PDB file of C-alpha atoms and ligand atoms in Angstrom:
ATOM      1  CA  MET H 650     -11.967 -17.895 -14.199  1.00 79.00           C
ATOM      2  CA  GLY H 651     -11.375 -14.438 -15.586  1.00 90.00           C
ATOM      3  CA  LYS H 652      -8.888 -12.352 -17.525  1.00 90.00           C
ATOM      4  CA  PRO H 653      -6.648  -9.382 -16.744  1.00 92.00           C
ATOM      5  CA  THR H 654      -8.607  -6.294 -17.776  1.00 94.00           C
ATOM      6  CA  PHE H 655      -7.433  -2.797 -18.575  1.00 96.00           C
ATOM      7  CA  TYR H 656      -9.139   0.560 -18.808  1.00 97.00           C
ATOM      8  CA  ILE H 657      -7.041   3.204 -20.548  1.00 96.00           C
ATOM      9  CA  ASN H 658      -8.288   6.729 -21.195  1.00 95.00           C
ATOM     10  CA  GLY H 659     -11.951   5.896 -21.686  1.00 94.00           C
ATOM     11  CA  LYS H 660     -11.606   2.444 -23.294  1.00 95.00           C
ATOM     12  CA  PHE H 661     -11.542  -1.127 -22.045  1.00 95.00           C
ATOM     13  CA  VAL H 662      -8.777  -2.916 -23.904  1.00 92.00           C
ATOM     14  CA  ASP H 663      -7.011  -6.254 -23.796  1.00 86.00           C
ATOM     15  CA  GLU H 664      -3.420  -6.739 -22.697  1.00 86.00           C
ATOM     16  CA  ARG H 665      -1.873  -6.267 -26.185  1.00 88.00           C
ATOM     17  CA  GLU H 666      -3.580  -2.911 -26.612  1.00 89.00           C
ATOM     18  CA  ALA H 667      -2.881  -1.765 -23.067  1.00 92.00           C
ATOM     19  CA  GLN H 668      -0.170   0.734 -23.939  1.00 93.00           C
ATOM     20  CA  ILE H 669       0.688   4.305 -23.147  1.00 93.00           C
ATOM     21  CA  SER H 670       2.976   6.683 -25.016  1.00 95.00           C
ATOM     22  CA  VAL H 671       6.685   6.850 -24.196  1.00 96.00           C
ATOM     23  CA  MET H 672       6.102  10.622 -24.062  1.00 97.00           C
ATOM     24  CA  ASP H 673       3.735  10.206 -21.116  1.00 97.00           C
ATOM     25  CA  HIS H 674       5.360  11.983 -18.180  1.00 97.00           C
ATOM     26  CA  GLY H 675       4.320   9.103 -15.959  1.00 97.00           C
ATOM     27  CA  PHE H 676       6.804   6.988 -17.926  1.00 96.00           C
ATOM     28  CA  LEU H 677       9.418   9.709 -18.463  1.00 96.00           C
ATOM     29  CA  TYR H 678       9.513  11.190 -14.960  1.00 96.00           C
ATOM     30  CA  GLY H 679       7.328   9.107 -12.659  1.00 95.00           C
ATOM     31  CA  ASP H 680       4.945  12.076 -12.709  1.00 97.00           C
ATOM     32  CA  GLY H 681       1.719  10.493 -11.566  1.00 97.00           C
ATOM     33  CA  ILE H 682      -0.091   8.762  -8.764  1.00 97.00           C
ATOM     34  CA  PHE H 683      -1.610   5.344  -8.158  1.00 97.00           C
ATOM     35  CA  ASP H 684      -3.274   3.242  -5.550  1.00 97.00           C
ATOM     36  CA  ALA H 685      -3.640  -0.479  -4.885  1.00 96.00           C
ATOM     37  CA  PHE H 686      -7.074  -1.849  -4.047  1.00 95.00           C
ATOM     38  CA  ARG H 687      -8.051  -5.426  -3.510  1.00 95.00           C
ATOM     39  CA  THR H 688     -11.176  -7.560  -3.643  1.00 95.00           C
ATOM     40  CA  TYR H 689     -12.010 -10.473  -1.401  1.00 94.00           C
ATOM     41  CA  ASP H 690     -14.678 -12.810  -2.752  1.00 93.00           C
ATOM     42  CA  GLY H 691     -16.166 -10.196  -5.085  1.00 94.00           C
ATOM     43  CA  LYS H 692     -16.108  -7.303  -2.605  1.00 96.00           C
ATOM     44  CA  ILE H 693     -13.722  -4.341  -2.807  1.00 97.00           C
ATOM     45  CA  PHE H 694     -11.998  -3.742   0.513  1.00 96.00           C
ATOM     46  CA  GLN H 695     -12.368  -0.166   1.843  1.00 97.00           C
ATOM     47  CA  LEU H 696     -13.278   1.286  -1.557  1.00 97.00           C
ATOM     48  CA  ASP H 697     -14.170   4.765  -0.314  1.00 97.00           C
ATOM     49  CA  ALA H 698     -11.015   5.122   1.787  1.00 97.00           C
ATOM     50  CA  HIS H 699      -8.898   4.072  -1.214  1.00 97.00           C
ATOM     51  CA  MET H 700     -10.705   6.490  -3.528  1.00 97.00           C
ATOM     52  CA  ASP H 701     -10.181   9.301  -1.017  1.00 97.00           C
ATOM     53  CA  ARG H 702      -6.457   8.527  -0.823  1.00 97.00           C
ATOM     54  CA  LEU H 703      -6.179   8.389  -4.616  1.00 98.00           C
ATOM     55  CA  PHE H 704      -7.778  11.807  -4.963  1.00 98.00           C
ATOM     56  CA  ASP H 705      -5.696  13.217  -2.083  1.00 97.00           C
ATOM     57  CA  SER H 706      -2.516  11.941  -3.775  1.00 96.00           C
ATOM     58  CA  ALA H 707      -3.557  13.819  -6.926  1.00 97.00           C
ATOM     59  CA  ARG H 708      -4.189  17.009  -4.946  1.00 96.00           C
ATOM     60  CA  ILE H 709      -0.797  16.745  -3.247  1.00 95.00           C
ATOM     61  CA  ILE H 710       0.997  16.813  -6.623  1.00 95.00           C
ATOM     62  CA  ASP H 711      -1.588  19.181  -8.183  1.00 96.00           C
ATOM     63  CA  LEU H 712      -2.640  16.619 -10.790  1.00 97.00           C
ATOM     64  CA  ASN H 713      -5.999  16.876 -12.511  1.00 97.00           C
ATOM     65  CA  ILE H 714      -8.151  13.734 -12.455  1.00 97.00           C
ATOM     66  CA  PRO H 715     -10.641  14.304 -15.271  1.00 96.00           C
ATOM     67  CA  LEU H 716     -13.342  12.313 -13.465  1.00 97.00           C
ATOM     68  CA  SER H 717     -15.400  12.741 -10.329  1.00 97.00           C
ATOM     69  CA  LYS H 718     -14.831  10.285  -7.473  1.00 97.00           C
ATOM     70  CA  GLU H 719     -18.182   8.662  -8.279  1.00 97.00           C
ATOM     71  CA  GLU H 720     -17.275   8.266 -11.981  1.00 97.00           C
ATOM     72  CA  PHE H 721     -13.872   6.812 -11.083  1.00 98.00           C
ATOM     73  CA  LYS H 722     -15.503   4.402  -8.668  1.00 97.00           C
ATOM     74  CA  CYS H 723     -17.896   3.184 -11.401  1.00 96.00           C
ATOM     75  CA  ILE H 724     -14.951   2.579 -13.761  1.00 97.00           C
ATOM     76  CA  VAL H 725     -13.121   0.606 -11.067  1.00 97.00           C
ATOM     77  CA  MET H 726     -16.220  -1.541 -10.413  1.00 97.00           C
ATOM     78  CA  ASP H 727     -16.816  -2.012 -14.143  1.00 96.00           C
ATOM     79  CA  THR H 728     -13.196  -3.091 -14.747  1.00 96.00           C
ATOM     80  CA  VAL H 729     -13.468  -5.714 -11.991  1.00 96.00           C
ATOM     81  CA  ARG H 730     -16.824  -6.921 -13.341  1.00 96.00           C
ATOM     82  CA  ARG H 731     -15.417  -7.275 -16.865  1.00 95.00           C
ATOM     83  CA  SER H 732     -12.393  -9.180 -15.536  1.00 94.00           C
ATOM     84  CA  GLY H 733     -14.649 -11.732 -13.856  1.00 94.00           C
ATOM     85  CA  TYR H 734     -12.158 -12.104 -10.976  1.00 95.00           C
ATOM     86  CA  LYS H 735     -13.630 -12.406  -7.504  1.00 94.00           C
ATOM     87  CA  ASP H 736     -10.189 -12.099  -5.905  1.00 94.00           C
ATOM     88  CA  CYS H 737      -8.056  -9.498  -7.574  1.00 95.00           C
ATOM     89  CA  TYR H 738      -5.778  -6.508  -7.281  1.00 96.00           C
ATOM     90  CA  ILE H 739      -7.004  -3.258  -8.758  1.00 97.00           C
ATOM     91  CA  ARG H 740      -4.405  -0.758  -9.830  1.00 97.00           C
ATOM     92  CA  PRO H 741      -5.788   2.697 -10.666  1.00 98.00           C
ATOM     93  CA  GLN H 742      -3.156   5.077 -11.938  1.00 98.00           C
ATOM     94  CA  VAL H 743      -3.298   8.662 -13.179  1.00 98.00           C
ATOM     95  CA  THR H 744      -0.299  10.225 -14.879  1.00 98.00           C
ATOM     96  CA  ARG H 745       0.409  13.778 -16.049  1.00 98.00           C
ATOM     97  CA  GLY H 746      -0.107  12.520 -19.618  1.00 97.00           C
ATOM     98  CA  VAL H 747       1.685  13.075 -22.909  1.00 97.00           C
ATOM     99  CA  GLY H 748       3.905  16.167 -23.121  1.00 97.00           C
ATOM    100  CA  SER H 749       7.224  17.253 -24.542  1.00 96.00           C
ATOM    101  CA  LEU H 750      10.558  15.828 -23.437  1.00 95.00           C
ATOM    102  CA  GLY H 751      11.330  18.362 -20.706  1.00 94.00           C
ATOM    103  CA  HIS H 752       9.815  17.640 -17.315  1.00 95.00           C
ATOM    104  CA  ASP H 753       7.634  20.786 -17.274  1.00 95.00           C
ATOM    105  CA  PRO H 754       4.109  19.440 -16.597  1.00 96.00           C
ATOM    106  CA  GLY H 755       2.700  22.496 -18.359  1.00 95.00           C
ATOM    107  CA  THR H 756       3.326  20.753 -21.699  1.00 97.00           C
ATOM    108  CA  CYS H 757       0.972  17.891 -20.766  1.00 97.00           C
ATOM    109  CA  LYS H 758      -2.521  18.670 -21.969  1.00 94.00           C
ATOM    110  CA  GLU H 759      -4.497  15.747 -20.504  1.00 96.00           C
ATOM    111  CA  SER H 760      -3.890  13.323 -17.666  1.00 97.00           C
ATOM    112  CA  SER H 761      -3.865   9.617 -18.540  1.00 97.00           C
ATOM    113  CA  VAL H 762      -6.254   7.435 -16.531  1.00 97.00           C
ATOM    114  CA  ILE H 763      -5.484   3.740 -16.245  1.00 97.00           C
ATOM    115  CA  VAL H 764      -7.136   0.946 -14.271  1.00 97.00           C
ATOM    116  CA  TYR H 765      -5.645  -2.534 -14.304  1.00 96.00           C
ATOM    117  CA  VAL H 766      -7.189  -5.610 -12.717  1.00 96.00           C
ATOM    118  CA  THR H 767      -5.161  -8.762 -12.178  1.00 94.00           C
ATOM    119  CA  PRO H 768      -5.820 -11.858 -10.053  1.00 93.00           C
ATOM    120  CA  THR H 769      -4.504 -11.850  -6.505  1.00 90.00           C
ATOM    121  CA  PRO H 770      -1.410 -14.070  -6.395  1.00 77.00           C
ATOM    122  CA  VAL H 771      -1.699 -17.016  -4.058  1.00 70.00           C
ATOM    123  CA  LEU H 772       0.235 -15.985  -0.980  1.00 65.00           C
ATOM    124  CA  LYS H 773       2.755 -18.249   0.678  1.00 65.00           C
ATOM    125  CA  LYS H 774       1.292 -19.876   3.779  1.00 63.00           C
ATOM    126  CA  GLU H 775       4.359 -18.732   5.668  1.00 66.00           C
ATOM    127  CA  ARG H 776       3.888 -14.966   5.801  1.00 80.00           C
ATOM    128  CA  SER H 777       6.480 -14.224   8.484  1.00 92.00           C
ATOM    129  CA  LEU H 778       9.101 -11.691   7.455  1.00 94.00           C
ATOM    130  CA  ARG H 779      12.824 -11.676   8.074  1.00 96.00           C
ATOM    131  CA  THR H 780      13.879  -8.080   7.752  1.00 97.00           C
ATOM    132  CA  ILE H 781      16.837  -5.729   7.835  1.00 98.00           C
ATOM    133  CA  ILE H 782      16.953  -2.065   8.731  1.00 98.00           C
ATOM    134  CA  SER H 783      17.682  -0.363   5.432  1.00 98.00           C
ATOM    135  CA  SER H 784      20.474   2.138   4.926  1.00 97.00           C
ATOM    136  CA  TYR H 785      17.982   4.104   2.798  1.00 97.00           C
ATOM    137  CA  ARG H 786      15.664   6.489   4.633  1.00 97.00           C
ATOM    138  CA  ARG H 787      12.027   7.327   3.838  1.00 96.00           C
ATOM    139  CA  SER H 788      11.936  10.698   2.166  1.00 93.00           C
ATOM    140  CA  PRO H 789      10.518  13.512   4.257  1.00 93.00           C
ATOM    141  CA  ALA H 790       7.618  15.635   3.000  1.00 90.00           C
ATOM    142  CA  PHE H 791       9.998  18.393   1.910  1.00 91.00           C
ATOM    143  CA  ILE H 792      11.694  15.999  -0.552  1.00 91.00           C
ATOM    144  CA  LEU H 793       8.907  13.698  -1.796  1.00 90.00           C
ATOM    145  CA  PRO H 794       5.568  13.670   0.020  1.00 90.00           C
ATOM    146  CA  PRO H 795       5.524  10.200   1.633  1.00 92.00           C
ATOM    147  CA  GLU H 796       1.811  10.319   2.452  1.00 89.00           C
ATOM    148  CA  SER H 797       0.829  10.165  -1.220  1.00 89.00           C
ATOM    149  CA  LYS H 798       1.202   7.208  -3.543  1.00 94.00           C
ATOM    150  CA  ILE H 799       3.334   8.875  -6.211  1.00 93.00           C
ATOM    151  CA  THR H 800       4.561   6.614  -9.040  1.00 91.00           C
ATOM    152  CA  HIS H 801       8.071   7.092  -7.772  1.00 86.00           C
ATOM    153  CA  TYR H 802       9.009   4.078  -5.682  1.00 91.00           C
ATOM    154  CA  MET H 803      12.792   4.048  -6.145  1.00 93.00           C
ATOM    155  CA  ASN H 804      13.280   4.668  -2.422  1.00 92.00           C
ATOM    156  CA  ASN H 805      11.307   1.532  -1.585  1.00 94.00           C
ATOM    157  CA  ILE H 806      12.815  -0.451  -4.472  1.00 96.00           C
ATOM    158  CA  LEU H 807      16.376   0.286  -3.345  1.00 97.00           C
ATOM    159  CA  ALA H 808      15.500  -0.778   0.197  1.00 97.00           C
ATOM    160  CA  LYS H 809      13.906  -4.001  -1.089  1.00 97.00           C
ATOM    161  CA  MET H 810      16.977  -4.784  -3.219  1.00 97.00           C
ATOM    162  CA  GLU H 811      19.228  -4.181  -0.240  1.00 98.00           C
ATOM    163  CA  ALA H 812      17.112  -6.575   1.845  1.00 97.00           C
ATOM    164  CA  ARG H 813      17.270  -9.291  -0.808  1.00 97.00           C
ATOM    165  CA  LYS H 814      21.054  -8.863  -1.198  1.00 97.00           C
ATOM    166  CA  ARG H 815      21.417  -9.348   2.549  1.00 96.00           C
ATOM    167  CA  GLY H 816      19.283 -12.514   2.480  1.00 96.00           C
ATOM    168  CA  ALA H 817      16.176 -10.970   4.074  1.00 97.00           C
ATOM    169  CA  ASP H 818      12.585 -10.807   2.798  1.00 95.00           C
ATOM    170  CA  ASP H 819      12.066  -7.110   3.299  1.00 97.00           C
ATOM    171  CA  ALA H 820      13.417  -3.925   4.817  1.00 98.00           C
ATOM    172  CA  ILE H 821      12.349  -1.500   7.507  1.00 98.00           C
ATOM    173  CA  LEU H 822      13.104   2.104   6.602  1.00 98.00           C
ATOM    174  CA  LEU H 823      13.812   4.823   9.126  1.00 98.00           C
ATOM    175  CA  ASP H 824      12.730   8.417   8.651  1.00 97.00           C
ATOM    176  CA  ILE H 825      15.197  11.242   8.083  1.00 97.00           C
ATOM    177  CA  ARG H 826      15.539  11.722  11.874  1.00 97.00           C
ATOM    178  CA  GLY H 827      16.381   8.065  12.512  1.00 97.00           C
ATOM    179  CA  PHE H 828      13.001   7.036  13.940  1.00 98.00           C
ATOM    180  CA  VAL H 829      11.233   3.965  12.557  1.00 98.00           C
ATOM    181  CA  SER H 830       9.052   4.730   9.538  1.00 98.00           C
ATOM    182  CA  GLU H 831       7.705   1.647   7.732  1.00 98.00           C
ATOM    183  CA  GLY H 832       8.441  -1.398   5.577  1.00 97.00           C
ATOM    184  CA  CYS H 833       8.903  -1.278   1.794  1.00 96.00           C
ATOM    185  CA  ALA H 834       5.133  -1.562   1.243  1.00 95.00           C
ATOM    186  CA  TRP H 835       3.671  -2.023   4.713  1.00 97.00           C
ATOM    187  CA  ASN H 836       3.132  -0.138   7.938  1.00 98.00           C
ATOM    188  CA  ILE H 837       4.663  -1.417  11.133  1.00 98.00           C
ATOM    189  CA  PHE H 838       3.163  -2.166  14.556  1.00 98.00           C
ATOM    190  CA  LEU H 839       5.048  -3.314  17.640  1.00 98.00           C
ATOM    191  CA  VAL H 840       3.741  -4.848  20.827  1.00 97.00           C
ATOM    192  CA  LYS H 841       5.389  -4.412  24.215  1.00 97.00           C
ATOM    193  CA  ASN H 842       3.731  -5.418  27.488  1.00 95.00           C
ATOM    194  CA  LYS H 843       0.350  -5.746  25.708  1.00 93.00           C
ATOM    195  CA  THR H 844       0.479  -2.140  24.448  1.00 96.00           C
ATOM    196  CA  VAL H 845       0.771  -1.465  20.725  1.00 98.00           C
ATOM    197  CA  ALA H 846       2.724   1.366  19.117  1.00 98.00           C
ATOM    198  CA  THR H 847       2.937   2.437  15.488  1.00 98.00           C
ATOM    199  CA  PRO H 848       4.874   5.303  13.890  1.00 98.00           C
ATOM    200  CA  SER H 849       2.753   8.392  13.459  1.00 97.00           C
ATOM    201  CA  ILE H 850       2.174  10.377  10.297  1.00 95.00           C
ATOM    202  CA  SER H 851       5.151  12.608  11.170  1.00 95.00           C
ATOM    203  CA  SER H 852       7.516   9.619  10.654  1.00 97.00           C
ATOM    204  CA  SER H 853       7.212   9.838   6.828  1.00 96.00           C
ATOM    205  CA  ILE H 854       4.789   6.935   6.555  1.00 97.00           C
ATOM    206  CA  LEU H 855       2.205   6.240   3.915  1.00 96.00           C
ATOM    207  CA  ARG H 856      -1.036   6.347   5.837  1.00 94.00           C
ATOM    208  CA  GLY H 857      -2.034   2.769   5.039  1.00 97.00           C
ATOM    209  CA  ILE H 858      -5.695   1.896   4.680  1.00 97.00           C
ATOM    210  CA  THR H 859      -4.987  -1.420   6.425  1.00 97.00           C
ATOM    211  CA  ARG H 860      -3.169   0.491   9.189  1.00 98.00           C
ATOM    212  CA  ASP H 861      -6.284   2.581   9.871  1.00 97.00           C
ATOM    213  CA  VAL H 862      -8.466  -0.547  10.008  1.00 97.00           C
ATOM    214  CA  ILE H 863      -6.026  -2.289  12.373  1.00 98.00           C
ATOM    215  CA  ILE H 864      -5.938   0.718  14.728  1.00 98.00           C
ATOM    216  CA  HIS H 865      -9.742   0.656  14.781  1.00 97.00           C
ATOM    217  CA  LEU H 866      -9.820  -3.110  15.476  1.00 97.00           C
ATOM    218  CA  LEU H 867      -7.191  -2.927  18.231  1.00 97.00           C
ATOM    219  CA  LYS H 868      -9.251  -0.251  19.971  1.00 96.00           C
ATOM    220  CA  GLU H 869     -12.328  -2.494  19.680  1.00 96.00           C
ATOM    221  CA  MET H 870     -10.249  -5.262  21.268  1.00 96.00           C
ATOM    222  CA  ASN H 871      -9.486  -2.864  24.161  1.00 96.00           C
ATOM    223  CA  ILE H 872      -5.787  -2.857  23.329  1.00 96.00           C
ATOM    224  CA  SER H 873      -4.231   0.544  23.666  1.00 94.00           C
ATOM    225  CA  VAL H 874      -2.533   1.884  20.507  1.00 97.00           C
ATOM    226  CA  GLU H 875      -0.034   4.722  20.554  1.00 97.00           C
ATOM    227  CA  GLU H 876       0.725   6.609  17.330  1.00 98.00           C
ATOM    228  CA  ARG H 877       4.123   8.169  18.062  1.00 98.00           C
ATOM    229  CA  ASP H 878       7.849   8.223  17.310  1.00 98.00           C
ATOM    230  CA  VAL H 879       9.295   4.707  17.580  1.00 98.00           C
ATOM    231  CA  THR H 880      13.015   4.040  18.127  1.00 98.00           C
ATOM    232  CA  VAL H 881      15.147   1.234  16.712  1.00 98.00           C
ATOM    233  CA  SER H 882      15.835   0.028  20.263  1.00 97.00           C
ATOM    234  CA  GLU H 883      12.094  -0.446  20.704  1.00 97.00           C
ATOM    235  CA  LEU H 884      12.119  -2.742  17.670  1.00 97.00           C
ATOM    236  CA  PHE H 885      14.898  -4.836  19.224  1.00 96.00           C
ATOM    237  CA  THR H 886      13.076  -5.138  22.540  1.00 96.00           C
ATOM    238  CA  ALA H 887       9.518  -5.646  21.234  1.00 97.00           C
ATOM    239  CA  ASP H 888       7.524  -8.726  22.222  1.00 96.00           C
ATOM    240  CA  GLU H 889       5.890  -8.878  18.779  1.00 97.00           C
ATOM    241  CA  ILE H 890       6.096  -6.918  15.543  1.00 97.00           C
ATOM    242  CA  PHE H 891       3.807  -7.113  12.532  1.00 97.00           C
ATOM    243  CA  GLY H 892       3.370  -5.340   9.228  1.00 97.00           C
ATOM    244  CA  THR H 893       0.084  -4.338   7.587  1.00 97.00           C
ATOM    245  CA  GLY H 894      -0.762  -3.728   3.945  1.00 95.00           C
ATOM    246  CA  THR H 895      -3.188  -4.456   1.138  1.00 93.00           C
ATOM    247  CA  GLY H 896      -0.830  -7.031  -0.395  1.00 87.00           C
ATOM    248  CA  SER H 897      -0.636  -9.515   2.458  1.00 86.00           C
ATOM    249  CA  GLY H 898      -2.857  -8.206   5.262  1.00 92.00           C
ATOM    250  CA  ILE H 899      -0.985  -8.867   8.499  1.00 95.00           C
ATOM    251  CA  SER H 900       2.584 -10.208   8.282  1.00 95.00           C
ATOM    252  CA  PRO H 901       4.471 -11.121  11.456  1.00 96.00           C
ATOM    253  CA  VAL H 902       8.033  -9.766  11.533  1.00 97.00           C
ATOM    254  CA  ILE H 903      10.175 -12.443  13.156  1.00 96.00           C
ATOM    255  CA  GLU H 904      13.695 -11.184  12.544  1.00 96.00           C
ATOM    256  CA  ILE H 905      15.479  -7.822  12.249  1.00 97.00           C
ATOM    257  CA  ASN H 906      19.164  -7.611  11.248  1.00 97.00           C
ATOM    258  CA  GLY H 907      19.612 -11.273  12.166  1.00 95.00           C
ATOM    259  CA  ARG H 908      18.123 -10.777  15.653  1.00 95.00           C
ATOM    260  CA  GLU H 909      15.000 -12.658  16.703  1.00 95.00           C
ATOM    261  CA  VAL H 910      11.838 -10.709  17.481  1.00 95.00           C
ATOM    262  CA  GLY H 911      10.175 -12.118  20.616  1.00 88.00           C
ATOM    263  CA  ASP H 912      10.465 -15.889  20.335  1.00 85.00           C
ATOM    264  CA  SER H 913      10.687 -15.747  16.535  1.00 85.00           C
ATOM    265  CA  ARG H 914       7.061 -16.752  15.992  1.00 87.00           C
ATOM    266  CA  PRO H 915       3.869 -14.744  15.467  1.00 89.00           C
ATOM    267  CA  GLY H 916       2.806 -13.586  18.942  1.00 91.00           C
ATOM    268  CA  PRO H 917      -0.665 -13.757  20.561  1.00 94.00           C
ATOM    269  CA  ILE H 918      -1.699 -10.157  19.791  1.00 96.00           C
ATOM    270  CA  THR H 919      -0.575 -10.568  16.171  1.00 96.00           C
ATOM    271  CA  ASP H 920      -2.620 -13.762  15.859  1.00 94.00           C
ATOM    272  CA  GLU H 921      -5.685 -12.281  17.569  1.00 96.00           C
ATOM    273  CA  THR H 922      -5.535  -9.165  15.381  1.00 96.00           C
ATOM    274  CA  ASP H 923      -5.213 -11.333  12.283  1.00 94.00           C
ATOM    275  CA  ILE H 924      -8.379 -13.226  13.224  1.00 95.00           C
ATOM    276  CA  LYS H 925     -10.293  -9.956  13.824  1.00 96.00           C
ATOM    277  CA  PHE H 926      -8.999  -8.556  10.526  1.00 96.00           C
ATOM    278  CA  LYS H 927     -10.220 -11.606   8.599  1.00 94.00           C
ATOM    279  CA  GLU H 928     -13.638 -11.303  10.278  1.00 95.00           C
ATOM    280  CA  PHE H 929     -13.724  -7.610   9.370  1.00 96.00           C
ATOM    281  CA  ILE H 930     -12.979  -8.445   5.710  1.00 94.00           C
ATOM    282  CA  THR H 931     -15.903 -10.871   5.498  1.00 93.00           C
ATOM    283  CA  LYS H 932     -18.298  -8.375   7.143  1.00 94.00           C
ATOM    284  CA  THR H 933     -17.395  -5.315   5.041  1.00 95.00           C
ATOM    285  CA  GLY H 934     -16.593  -4.400   1.432  1.00 93.00           C
ATOM    286  CA  THR H 935     -18.391  -3.098  -1.660  1.00 95.00           C
ATOM    287  CA  SER H 936     -19.993  -5.869  -3.721  1.00 94.00           C
ATOM    288  CA  VAL H 937     -19.096  -5.741  -7.393  1.00 93.00           C
ATOM    289  CA  PHE H 938     -21.072  -8.610  -8.859  1.00 91.00           C
ATOM    290  CA  GLU H 939     -24.507  -8.080  -7.241  1.00 80.00           C
TER     291      GLU H 939
HETATM  292  C1  PLP U 173       5.106   2.599   1.220  1.00 69.57           C
HETATM  293  C2  PLP U 173       3.876   1.887   1.671  1.00 69.57           C
HETATM  294  N1  PLP U 173       3.563   1.893   2.978  1.00 69.57           N
HETATM  295  C3  PLP U 173       2.463   1.268   3.450  1.00 69.57           C
HETATM  296  C4  PLP U 173       1.624   0.564   2.600  1.00 69.57           C
HETATM  297  C5  PLP U 173       0.398  -0.111   3.159  1.00 69.57           C
HETATM  298  O1  PLP U 173      -0.744   0.625   2.765  1.00 69.57           O
HETATM  299  P1  PLP U 173      -2.158  -0.066   2.552  1.00 69.57           P
HETATM  300  O2  PLP U 173      -2.556  -0.663   3.841  1.00 69.57           O
HETATM  301  O3  PLP U 173      -3.059   1.042   2.139  1.00 69.57           O
HETATM  302  O4  PLP U 173      -1.979  -1.090   1.485  1.00 69.57           O
HETATM  303  C6  PLP U 173       1.905   0.532   1.226  1.00 69.57           C
HETATM  304  C7  PLP U 173       1.007  -0.171   0.332  1.00 69.57           C
HETATM  305  O5  PLP U 173       1.107  -0.210  -0.845  1.00 69.57           O
HETATM  306  C8  PLP U 173       3.055   1.215   0.743  1.00 69.57           C
HETATM  307  O6  PLP U 173       3.363   1.220  -0.550  1.00 69.57           O
END
């Protein structure tokens, strides 16, 4: 039991009151940042890493967060507590705030701070993904910094729409150079001859919190992980491919552009990593209700 709970600019409000101005530059221009946290059984997964990324995103776009990290963390915990949900998504968002119609951020006096907590949707048991390689590319840092979570997801949305139109679940985007970058909202790992590779930060990826945990776990499992440029041919010849993200943890990729990956089933390293990841979740996390 619980209810969706919202914090907006200093107040906890219910859904009807959870509104921001149409003159907020977050709405007008996508001028803002966000992050996506998650709880498992009343514990927030990787809270500090998420808070760090949220504050880094703000620094990248030179956005003032009118709270310290500690204060923001307390608001996040309080919003979850008030919601009563043990398993939920937490969506903190900071926008440039209300300003005049032009996009000049100088007209915005105060940033808007929003935290939204909603129950985690029940995921399909079948998490395997059929994918396409999108014709859209991940934007390089000199166009839109891909390593920050800016409220400007049109790149990913267009790729997702393209995937759906072509009968797939999701899309893999390449970077501007044509190397593999990531999925619409997940990082990508491929396995070949028991070695794992994942695109590095220079392939326009979002540095996923789950990605960092998986790299750590693979090293603990004595599986070597290379962070490097990955080619499309490597995708087509991989033994296993999986995606990682807050939304669905580990998702096996079983098809790309109509071609089977491996034998079209989650492979042994994917399965083993999934088990280790679930163990890690139960052993870690910041308790909200104690
Ligand atoms: C573009 C993109 N890449 C990767 C990820 C995975 O990141 P994380 O593991 O932090 O959820 C996300 C998650 O929202 C994303 O939006």
